[in-house]
Tab-separated table of C-alpha atoms in Angstrom:
chain	number	residue	atom	x	y	z
A	820	MET	CA	117.523	116.996	25.420
A	821	PRO	CA	117.058	114.731	28.471
A	822	LEU	CA	118.121	116.461	31.709
A	823	PRO	CA	121.038	114.208	32.620
A	824	ILE	CA	122.597	115.006	29.249
A	825	ILE	CA	122.139	118.677	29.874
A	826	LEU	CA	123.808	118.404	33.240
A	827	LEU	CA	126.641	116.285	31.782
A	828	SER	CA	127.049	119.013	28.984
A	829	LEU	CA	127.325	121.699	31.605
A	830	LEU	CA	129.889	119.690	33.725
A	831	LEU	CA	132.031	119.107	30.556
A	832	ALA	CA	131.815	122.754	29.614
A	833	LEU	CA	133.009	123.669	33.151
A	834	LEU	CA	135.899	121.259	32.939
A	835	CYS	CA	136.721	122.567	29.540
A	836	SER	CA	136.751	126.219	30.618
A	837	THR	CA	138.921	125.565	33.588
A	838	GLY	CA	141.481	123.515	31.579
A	839	LEU	CA	140.826	120.501	33.737
A	840	LEU	CA	139.788	118.451	30.727
A	841	ALA	CA	141.488	118.348	27.307
A	842	CYS	CA	138.389	118.642	25.371
A	843	GLY	CA	138.409	116.694	22.298
A	844	GLY	CA	142.158	116.903	21.836
A	845	THR	CA	145.301	114.943	22.470
A	846	ALA	CA	148.916	116.158	22.938
A	847	SER	CA	150.702	116.822	19.623
A	848	SER	CA	152.809	114.016	18.424
A	849	SER	CA	155.159	113.807	15.436
A	850	ASN	CA	152.322	112.299	13.328
A	851	THR	CA	149.407	114.504	14.726
A	852	LEU	CA	148.440	118.030	13.853
A	853	LEU	CA	146.789	119.696	16.733
A	854	PHE	CA	144.196	122.523	16.000
A	855	GLY	CA	143.024	124.736	18.757
A	856	ALA	CA	139.862	126.753	19.277
A	857	PRO	CA	138.060	128.616	22.079
A	858	ILE	CA	134.319	128.181	21.573
A	859	SER	CA	131.269	129.581	23.334
A	860	LEU	CA	129.815	126.413	24.876
A	861	THR	CA	128.072	128.379	27.769
A	862	GLY	CA	126.750	132.021	27.835
A	863	SER	CA	124.716	134.062	25.522
A	864	THR	CA	125.849	132.369	22.182
A	865	ALA	CA	126.154	128.869	23.439
A	866	THR	CA	123.671	127.477	20.898
A	867	GLU	CA	125.785	128.827	17.956
A	868	GLY	CA	128.917	127.707	19.783
A	869	HIS	CA	127.801	124.118	20.019
A	870	LEU	CA	126.974	124.119	16.246
A	871	THR	CA	130.541	125.533	15.627
A	872	LEU	CA	132.074	122.852	17.605
A	873	GLU	CA	130.110	120.053	15.823
A	874	GLY	CA	131.273	121.482	12.456
A	875	TYR	CA	134.899	121.120	13.530
A	876	GLN	CA	134.292	117.736	14.998
A	877	LEU	CA	132.802	116.440	11.819
A	878	TRP	CA	135.786	117.724	9.779
A	879	VAL	CA	138.300	116.023	12.255
A	880	LYS	CA	136.209	112.768	12.129
A	881	GLU	CA	136.051	112.591	8.331
A	882	VAL	CA	139.566	113.843	7.508
A	883	ASN	CA	141.007	111.150	9.805
A	884	ALA	CA	138.541	108.529	8.336
A	885	HIS	CA	139.933	109.450	4.802
A	886	GLY	CA	143.523	108.825	5.722
A	887	GLY	CA	144.416	112.256	7.358
A	888	ILE	CA	146.449	115.075	5.644
A	889	LYS	CA	149.334	113.948	3.521
A	890	VAL	CA	152.495	116.130	3.457
A	891	GLY	CA	155.318	114.816	1.371
A	892	ASN	CA	155.962	111.261	2.593
A	893	THR	CA	154.311	111.905	5.960
A	894	THR	CA	150.586	111.509	6.766
A	895	TYR	CA	149.210	113.302	9.666
A	896	GLN	CA	146.070	112.517	11.648
A	897	VAL	CA	144.144	115.597	12.997
A	898	ALA	CA	143.339	116.272	16.727
A	899	LEU	CA	141.196	119.147	18.113
A	900	LYS	CA	141.790	120.906	21.460
A	901	TYR	CA	139.076	123.341	22.572
A	902	TYR	CA	137.897	125.249	25.629
A	903	ASP	CA	134.732	127.002	26.550
A	904	ASP	CA	135.224	130.741	26.474
A	905	GLY	CA	131.798	131.269	28.105
A	906	SER	CA	130.742	133.682	25.354
A	907	SER	CA	133.473	136.197	26.674
A	908	PRO	CA	135.797	137.765	24.162
A	909	THR	CA	138.440	138.517	26.970
A	910	ARG	CA	138.216	134.926	28.018
A	911	SER	CA	138.469	133.764	24.394
A	912	ALA	CA	141.671	135.735	23.933
A	913	GLN	CA	143.219	134.277	27.151
A	914	LEU	CA	142.413	130.689	25.822
A	915	THR	CA	143.786	131.376	22.495
A	916	GLN	CA	147.163	132.358	24.127
A	917	GLN	CA	146.957	129.249	26.291
A	918	LEU	CA	146.318	127.038	23.186
A	919	ILE	CA	149.437	128.486	21.579
A	920	THR	CA	151.919	128.789	24.519
A	921	ALA	CA	150.875	125.876	26.784
A	922	ASP	CA	148.955	123.349	24.453
A	923	LYS	CA	151.385	124.013	21.533
A	924	VAL	CA	148.735	123.763	18.861
A	925	ASN	CA	149.866	123.817	15.260
A	926	PHE	CA	147.036	125.944	13.976
A	927	LEU	CA	144.003	127.884	15.148
A	928	LEU	CA	140.412	127.657	14.291
A	929	GLY	CA	138.247	130.567	15.105
A	930	PRO	CA	135.811	131.124	18.050
A	931	TYR	CA	132.100	131.893	17.598
A	932	GLY	CA	131.305	135.551	16.841
A	933	THR	CA	132.900	138.708	15.693
A	934	SER	CA	133.646	140.096	19.118
A	935	ALA	CA	135.776	137.032	20.076
A	936	THR	CA	137.321	136.830	16.665
A	937	LEU	CA	138.607	140.468	16.899
A	938	GLN	CA	140.369	139.568	20.203
A	939	ASP	CA	141.816	136.199	19.160
A	940	GLU	CA	143.162	137.314	15.864
A	941	ALA	CA	145.529	139.697	17.602
A	942	ILE	CA	147.014	136.743	19.484
A	943	ALA	CA	147.377	134.785	16.373
A	944	GLU	CA	149.152	137.703	14.693
A	945	ARG	CA	151.476	138.134	17.639
A	946	TYR	CA	152.632	134.538	17.546
A	947	LYS	CA	152.371	134.271	13.736
A	948	ILE	CA	150.068	131.191	13.872
A	949	PRO	CA	147.462	131.073	11.039
A	950	MET	CA	143.811	131.232	12.172
A	951	VAL	CA	141.050	130.269	9.772
A	952	GLU	CA	137.808	131.418	11.322
A	953	ALA	CA	134.225	130.680	10.244
A	954	ASN	CA	131.939	132.611	12.448
A	955	GLY	CA	133.193	136.365	12.534
A	956	ALA	CA	131.892	138.286	9.524
A	957	ALA	CA	132.439	141.916	10.459
A	958	LYS	CA	134.591	144.121	8.266
A	959	ALA	CA	136.524	145.150	11.275
A	960	ILE	CA	138.142	141.765	11.504
A	961	PHE	CA	139.773	142.166	8.119
A	962	SER	CA	140.566	145.902	8.224
A	963	ARG	CA	143.507	145.865	10.735
A	964	GLY	CA	146.265	144.883	8.314
A	965	PHE	CA	146.827	141.444	9.987
A	966	HIS	CA	148.350	138.588	7.793
A	967	TYR	CA	147.400	135.547	9.811
A	968	ILE	CA	143.614	135.714	9.810
A	969	PHE	CA	141.344	134.180	7.126
A	970	GLY	CA	137.640	133.829	7.095
A	971	VAL	CA	135.657	131.463	4.998
A	972	LEU	CA	132.242	133.190	5.304
A	973	SER	CA	130.645	135.939	3.347
A	974	PRO	CA	131.043	139.398	4.783
A	975	ALA	CA	128.560	140.946	7.288
A	976	SER	CA	127.107	143.359	4.761
A	977	GLU	CA	125.583	140.380	2.876
A	978	TYR	CA	123.381	139.122	5.839
A	979	ALA	CA	120.611	141.729	5.542
A	980	LYS	CA	121.053	142.396	1.824
A	981	VAL	CA	120.116	138.896	0.768
A	982	MET	CA	116.889	138.915	2.875
A	983	LEU	CA	115.966	142.472	1.523
A	984	GLU	CA	116.644	141.155	-1.974
A	985	ALA	CA	114.261	138.252	-1.351
A	986	ALA	CA	111.561	140.485	0.057
A	987	LEU	CA	111.834	142.997	-2.768
A	988	SER	CA	111.597	140.175	-5.328
A	989	LEU	CA	107.962	139.518	-4.265
A	990	PRO	CA	105.152	140.641	-6.491
A	991	THR	CA	103.882	143.065	-3.911
A	992	PRO	CA	106.931	143.648	-1.763
A	993	PRO	CA	107.089	145.236	1.731
A	994	ARG	CA	107.568	149.087	1.515
A	995	THR	CA	108.289	149.886	5.234
A	996	VAL	CA	110.906	148.235	7.403
A	997	ALA	CA	111.828	148.594	11.060
A	998	ILE	CA	115.447	147.616	11.918
A	999	ILE	CA	116.495	146.565	15.505
A	1000	SER	CA	120.099	145.614	16.259
A	1001	ALA	CA	122.339	144.371	19.068
A	1002	ASN	CA	125.226	146.713	19.736
A	1003	ASP	CA	128.046	144.419	18.976
A	1004	SER	CA	130.395	145.112	15.875
A	1005	PHE	CA	128.788	142.393	13.696
A	1006	SER	CA	125.179	143.369	14.393
A	1007	GLU	CA	125.715	147.042	14.039
A	1008	GLU	CA	127.626	146.612	10.677
A	1009	VAL	CA	124.725	144.362	9.328
A	1010	ALA	CA	122.106	146.932	10.537
A	1011	THR	CA	123.951	149.914	8.911
A	1012	ALA	CA	124.178	147.901	5.612
A	1013	ALA	CA	120.473	146.976	5.936
A	1014	ARG	CA	119.422	150.581	6.414
A	1015	ASP	CA	121.535	151.793	3.432
A	1016	PHE	CA	120.238	148.959	1.183
A	1017	ALA	CA	116.713	149.567	2.087
A	1018	LEU	CA	116.755	153.231	1.546
A	1019	SER	CA	118.550	152.925	-1.676
A	1020	HIS	CA	115.969	150.499	-3.010
A	1021	GLY	CA	112.920	152.691	-2.211
A	1022	MET	CA	111.956	151.184	1.262
A	1023	GLU	CA	111.102	153.449	4.073
A	1024	VAL	CA	112.972	152.774	7.298
A	1025	VAL	CA	110.416	153.610	9.875
A	1026	TYR	CA	112.264	152.690	13.143
A	1027	TYR	CA	115.972	152.062	13.790
A	1028	GLN	CA	117.260	151.058	17.202
A	1029	THR	CA	120.031	149.242	18.950
A	1030	TYR	CA	119.975	147.290	22.218
A	1031	PRO	CA	122.607	145.736	24.465
A	1032	SER	CA	124.069	142.563	22.993
A	1033	GLY	CA	122.826	139.478	24.738
A	1034	ALA	CA	119.616	141.196	26.020
A	1035	THR	CA	117.010	138.952	27.379
A	1036	ASP	CA	114.216	141.542	27.435
A	1037	LEU	CA	113.438	143.711	24.448
A	1038	THR	CA	109.992	144.956	25.612
A	1039	GLY	CA	111.183	148.667	25.753
A	1040	VAL	CA	112.651	148.518	22.288
A	1041	LEU	CA	109.497	146.744	20.828
A	1042	THR	CA	107.037	149.097	22.758
A	1043	ALA	CA	108.732	151.977	21.261
A	1044	LEU	CA	108.329	150.523	17.796
A	1045	LYS	CA	104.694	149.893	18.357
A	1046	THR	CA	104.054	153.449	19.601
A	1047	SER	CA	106.253	155.166	17.021
A	1048	ALA	CA	104.767	157.861	14.754
A	1049	HIS	CA	104.420	155.460	12.000
A	1050	GLY	CA	101.863	153.318	13.637
A	1051	GLY	CA	104.078	150.713	14.910
A	1052	VAL	CA	103.340	148.007	12.375
A	1053	PRO	CA	106.069	148.007	9.625
A	1054	ASP	CA	105.678	145.724	6.621
A	1055	MET	CA	108.998	144.074	7.647
A	1056	LEU	CA	110.734	143.751	10.940
A	1057	LEU	CA	114.535	142.966	10.532
A	1058	GLY	CA	116.579	141.956	13.579
A	1059	SER	CA	120.283	142.077	13.564
A	1060	GLY	CA	121.725	140.047	16.433
A	1061	HIS	CA	122.010	136.496	17.589
A	1062	GLU	CA	119.849	133.464	18.119
A	1063	SER	CA	118.643	134.157	21.722
A	1064	GLU	CA	117.669	137.696	20.859
A	1065	ALA	CA	115.684	136.617	17.725
A	1066	VAL	CA	113.739	134.236	19.871
A	1067	THR	CA	112.999	136.876	22.413
A	1068	THR	CA	111.946	139.343	19.661
A	1069	MET	CA	109.296	136.813	18.288
A	1070	LYS	CA	107.896	135.945	21.659
A	1071	GLU	CA	107.517	139.589	22.699
A	1072	CYS	CA	106.112	140.640	19.337
A	1073	LYS	CA	103.442	138.024	20.043
A	1074	GLN	CA	102.869	139.426	23.536
A	1075	LEU	CA	102.746	143.105	22.417
A	1076	ASN	CA	100.503	142.254	19.410
A	1077	ILE	CA	103.045	143.394	16.805
A	1078	ASN	CA	102.056	141.764	13.600
A	1079	ALA	CA	104.531	142.631	10.737
A	1080	LYS	CA	103.984	141.126	7.381
A	1081	LEU	CA	107.458	139.674	7.450
A	1082	TYR	CA	109.957	138.822	10.128
A	1083	ALA	CA	113.583	138.480	9.208
A	1084	PHE	CA	116.658	137.714	11.351
A	1085	THR	CA	120.510	137.575	10.511
A	1086	VAL	CA	121.067	134.791	13.101
A	1087	GLY	CA	118.606	132.342	14.695
A	1088	PRO	CA	116.228	130.813	12.129
A	1089	ALA	CA	118.790	128.442	10.807
A	1090	THR	CA	119.362	126.938	14.300
A	1091	PRO	CA	117.315	123.966	15.534
A	1092	ASP	CA	116.672	125.636	18.740
A	1093	PHE	CA	114.800	128.602	17.033
A	1094	ILE	CA	112.076	126.237	15.906
A	1095	THR	CA	112.049	124.274	19.105
A	1096	SER	CA	111.725	127.407	21.175
A	1097	LEU	CA	108.954	128.985	19.083
A	1098	GLY	CA	107.019	126.179	17.771
A	1099	PRO	CA	104.384	127.431	15.195
A	1100	ASP	CA	105.463	131.062	15.817
A	1101	ALA	CA	108.630	130.301	13.962
A	1102	ASN	CA	106.837	129.699	10.698
A	1103	TYR	CA	107.114	132.221	8.009
A	1104	VAL	CA	110.271	133.878	9.599
A	1105	LEU	CA	113.115	134.602	7.176
A	1106	GLY	CA	116.807	134.153	7.924
A	1107	SER	CA	120.160	134.765	6.067
A	1108	SER	CA	122.339	131.652	5.567
A	1109	GLN	CA	125.896	131.261	4.625
A	1110	TRP	CA	125.003	127.815	3.272
A	1111	THR	CA	121.958	125.556	2.730
A	1112	PRO	CA	121.724	121.825	1.773
A	1113	GLN	CA	119.830	122.868	-1.412
A	1114	GLU	CA	122.778	124.616	-2.943
A	1115	ARG	CA	124.359	122.986	-5.928
A	1116	TYR	CA	128.137	122.955	-5.321
A	1117	GLN	CA	130.304	120.099	-6.517
A	1118	GLY	CA	133.324	120.140	-4.206
A	1119	ILE	CA	136.638	118.602	-4.419
A	1120	ASP	CA	136.582	117.555	-0.807
A	1121	PHE	CA	135.291	114.243	0.652
A	1122	PHE	CA	131.776	115.686	1.221
A	1123	GLY	CA	131.420	116.654	-2.371
A	1124	THR	CA	127.879	118.193	-2.243
A	1125	PRO	CA	125.771	120.111	0.219
A	1126	ALA	CA	123.240	117.166	0.159
A	1127	ASN	CA	125.988	114.676	1.025
A	1128	TYR	CA	127.264	116.900	3.808
A	1129	GLU	CA	123.766	117.040	5.163
A	1130	ARG	CA	123.395	113.370	5.125
A	1131	ILE	CA	126.734	112.712	6.923
A	1132	TYR	CA	126.060	115.346	9.531
A	1133	LYS	CA	122.595	113.973	10.298
A	1134	GLN	CA	124.070	110.543	10.735
A	1135	THR	CA	126.628	111.810	13.093
A	1136	PHE	CA	124.665	114.284	15.198
A	1137	GLY	CA	120.998	113.321	14.792
A	1138	HIS	CA	119.840	116.798	13.565
A	1139	GLU	CA	120.015	118.986	10.467
A	1140	PRO	CA	123.211	120.894	9.920
A	1141	SER	CA	123.012	124.706	10.394
A	1142	TYR	CA	125.147	127.116	8.328
A	1143	GLN	CA	127.227	127.684	11.452
A	1144	SER	CA	128.237	123.912	11.471
A	1145	ALA	CA	128.875	123.952	7.622
A	1146	GLU	CA	131.008	126.893	7.662
A	1147	SER	CA	133.093	125.561	10.682
A	1148	THR	CA	133.609	122.348	8.823
A	1149	ALA	CA	134.843	124.539	5.735
A	1150	ALA	CA	137.414	126.183	7.934
A	1151	GLY	CA	138.949	122.863	8.497
A	1152	LEU	CA	138.805	122.098	4.745
A	1153	ALA	CA	140.688	125.452	4.067
A	1154	PHE	CA	143.433	124.344	6.411
A	1155	GLN	CA	143.540	120.801	4.989
A	1156	TYR	CA	144.132	121.969	1.415
A	1157	ALA	CA	146.491	124.660	2.285
A	1158	ILE	CA	148.765	122.305	4.174
A	1159	GLN	CA	148.675	119.874	1.273
A	1160	ASN	CA	149.366	122.728	-1.187
A	1161	ALA	CA	152.136	124.020	0.962
A	1162	GLY	CA	153.765	120.576	1.291
A	1163	SER	CA	154.613	121.642	4.755
A	1164	ILE	CA	153.405	122.179	8.320
A	1165	ASP	CA	155.509	125.343	8.785
A	1166	PRO	CA	153.095	128.097	9.924
A	1167	GLN	CA	154.530	130.649	7.493
A	1168	LYS	CA	154.254	128.345	4.587
A	1169	VAL	CA	150.691	127.242	5.374
A	1170	ARG	CA	149.825	130.908	5.787
A	1171	ASP	CA	151.032	131.793	2.364
A	1172	ALA	CA	149.223	128.738	0.880
A	1173	LEU	CA	146.026	130.042	2.573
A	1174	ALA	CA	146.535	133.335	0.846
A	1175	ARG	CA	146.703	131.677	-2.498
A	1176	LEU	CA	143.958	129.134	-1.895
A	1177	ASN	CA	141.127	128.852	-4.523
A	1178	ILE	CA	138.944	125.855	-4.218
A	1179	THR	CA	135.256	124.889	-4.454
A	1180	THR	CA	133.954	122.643	-1.727
A	1181	PHE	CA	130.555	121.418	-0.560
A	1182	TYR	CA	130.273	124.881	1.222
A	1183	GLY	CA	131.073	126.761	-1.916
A	1184	VAL	CA	134.126	128.789	-2.971
A	1185	ILE	CA	136.862	129.275	-0.474
A	1186	ARG	CA	139.037	132.049	-1.566
A	1187	PHE	CA	140.463	134.930	0.208
A	1188	ASP	CA	141.117	138.519	-0.833
A	1189	ALA	CA	144.152	140.452	0.207
A	1190	THR	CA	142.614	141.152	3.786
A	1191	GLY	CA	141.869	137.504	4.400
A	1192	ALA	CA	138.046	137.758	3.805
A	1193	ASN	CA	136.093	135.564	1.573
A	1194	THR	CA	134.410	138.155	-0.638
A	1195	PHE	CA	133.665	135.549	-3.448
A	1196	LYS	CA	130.895	133.469	-1.966
A	1197	PRO	CA	127.228	134.437	-2.041
A	1198	MET	CA	124.605	133.921	0.747
A	1199	ALA	CA	121.051	132.627	0.579
A	1200	THR	CA	117.710	133.439	2.317
A	1201	ILE	CA	115.798	130.718	4.137
A	1202	GLN	CA	112.298	130.598	5.486
A	1203	ILE	CA	110.719	128.408	8.051
A	1204	GLN	CA	107.686	126.713	6.607
A	1205	ASN	CA	105.642	124.050	8.471
A	1206	GLY	CA	108.385	123.642	11.025
A	1207	GLN	CA	111.021	123.091	8.364
A	1208	VAL	CA	113.835	125.295	6.988
A	1209	VAL	CA	113.627	125.820	3.271
A	1210	THR	CA	115.593	127.840	0.802
A	1211	VAL	CA	113.617	130.585	-0.855
A	1212	TYR	CA	116.283	132.866	-2.454
A	1213	PRO	CA	118.017	133.158	-4.879
A	1214	LYS	CA	115.722	131.293	-7.159
A	1215	GLU	CA	118.326	129.199	-8.730
A	1216	VAL	CA	118.968	127.327	-5.463
A	1217	ALA	CA	115.496	127.658	-3.928
A	1218	ASN	CA	113.333	124.658	-3.034
A	1219	ALA	CA	110.308	126.587	-2.019
A	1220	GLN	CA	108.616	129.899	-2.665
A	1221	LEU	CA	108.693	132.689	-0.085
A	1222	LEU	CA	105.365	132.800	1.742
A	1223	TYR	CA	103.987	136.251	2.320
A	1224	PRO	CA	102.373	137.951	4.086
A	1225	THR	CA	102.795	136.416	7.537
A	1226	PRO	CA	99.528	135.586	9.270
A	1227	PRO	CA	99.058	137.336	12.674
A	1228	LEU	CA	100.842	135.678	15.568
A	1229	SER	CA	97.575	135.416	17.527
A	1230	GLN	CA	96.096	133.212	14.831
A	1231	ARG	CA	98.675	130.404	14.849
C-alpha cells in the first residue's frame, strides 16, 4: 500500500475514533436503516478489523444496489456508521453505547473479536437492540442468557478441530503436537478444545503454553518449546491467536531453527497480509476458515454462490476475500432477511425473526440455536501453496491436496 494511502487511512481512523467523522454513515431518515458497529481499524487486530469493515461495506453496497430492504409498502436504503475502537474492548463498549444513544442506530453489527463482543453484547442487551456479530466465536458470548446477540460464525471449538482432522486424515499423520495460545477468551477456548481433541485421537501434546494477547515477541515461548524434554521439534505446531501473532511465530521459528512438519494457526493464514509479510515462509501453513470460495453453497441471497461473492469482492476491493469479510457480509444478510421476514423494523420483532431465521446464503447456513450461536455451519481447512490460499479439507470442497511434510524454513 503506498505511503500516502497509509497516512490517509490512519487519519481517517483517528477521526472515526474521536467521532469527528461519521465514518461510512449518514443520519437516519424515514427511508434509511442505520446500522452501527465499532471496529478495530488500529491496534493489534487492525488487519482483521479492516477485513470486517470491507465485509460490511460490500453488503451495504449490494443491498442498496438491489433495491434496499422492502418492509410492507416501504423500501429502506441501508447506511453504516462505524468508529475505530483501537482494538480496545472497553472503547468498543463505549462506542456501542454512543451508536445507540447519540447516533440512534436502528441495529448493531458486531466488532472484531471475542473480547470486544463480550463487552458490546451487554450494551445491546441493556437497550434491547439486536446485534448480529460475525467475528466473536467463543462460547462465553452465548452462555450469558442474553436475548439480543446472534453470531453467524461457527463456534470456537471448531477452529482447531478442523485442522487437526485434516492433519489426521493424512496417510502418515503427525503424532506429536505443540499448542501455543494467546490468553484471550477465544484463543484459550480454542487451545483447550485442540488439546482435548488431539489427546482423544491418539496425538501426544508435547508442549502447551499461553502468552499475552497481542504479544509482539514470542521468543521466550518458542525457546522453551525448543528446549523442552521432548526435543523441541513437534510434528505439528498449532497456534491459537490472531494474525499478528501467527506472523511473529513463523518469523521466530525460522530464527530459532524450529522446523515442525506442519504449522497451523486459527487466525492469520486466510488474511492477505499473512502471505505479504512472510513471503515463501507462508507456504505449507494451515489455517482454519469459516468460509472459502471453493465451497458449494447455493444461496437465496444476491451473491448466490461463494465463487460469485469472490468475484464481486475482488472487483470492489482489489484483493481476495478472507473469511472475516465473508462472515461480516453474512451478518448483514441475516439482518436483511430477518427484517423482511418480520415485516417490521421494530427491534423486538426483528430480534424474534432472527431467532427463527433458517436460510442458506453464499456463506452457508445461517441459523441460530437457543443461545444465538450458529452451531449448524461447518468450517474448512486451508493451506498456503505457492503463495495462494487453497482449500484442502474437507475433501468434498477441497481444490488441492494437503502438502506434508513442510520443508525446513532455512531451505525456502
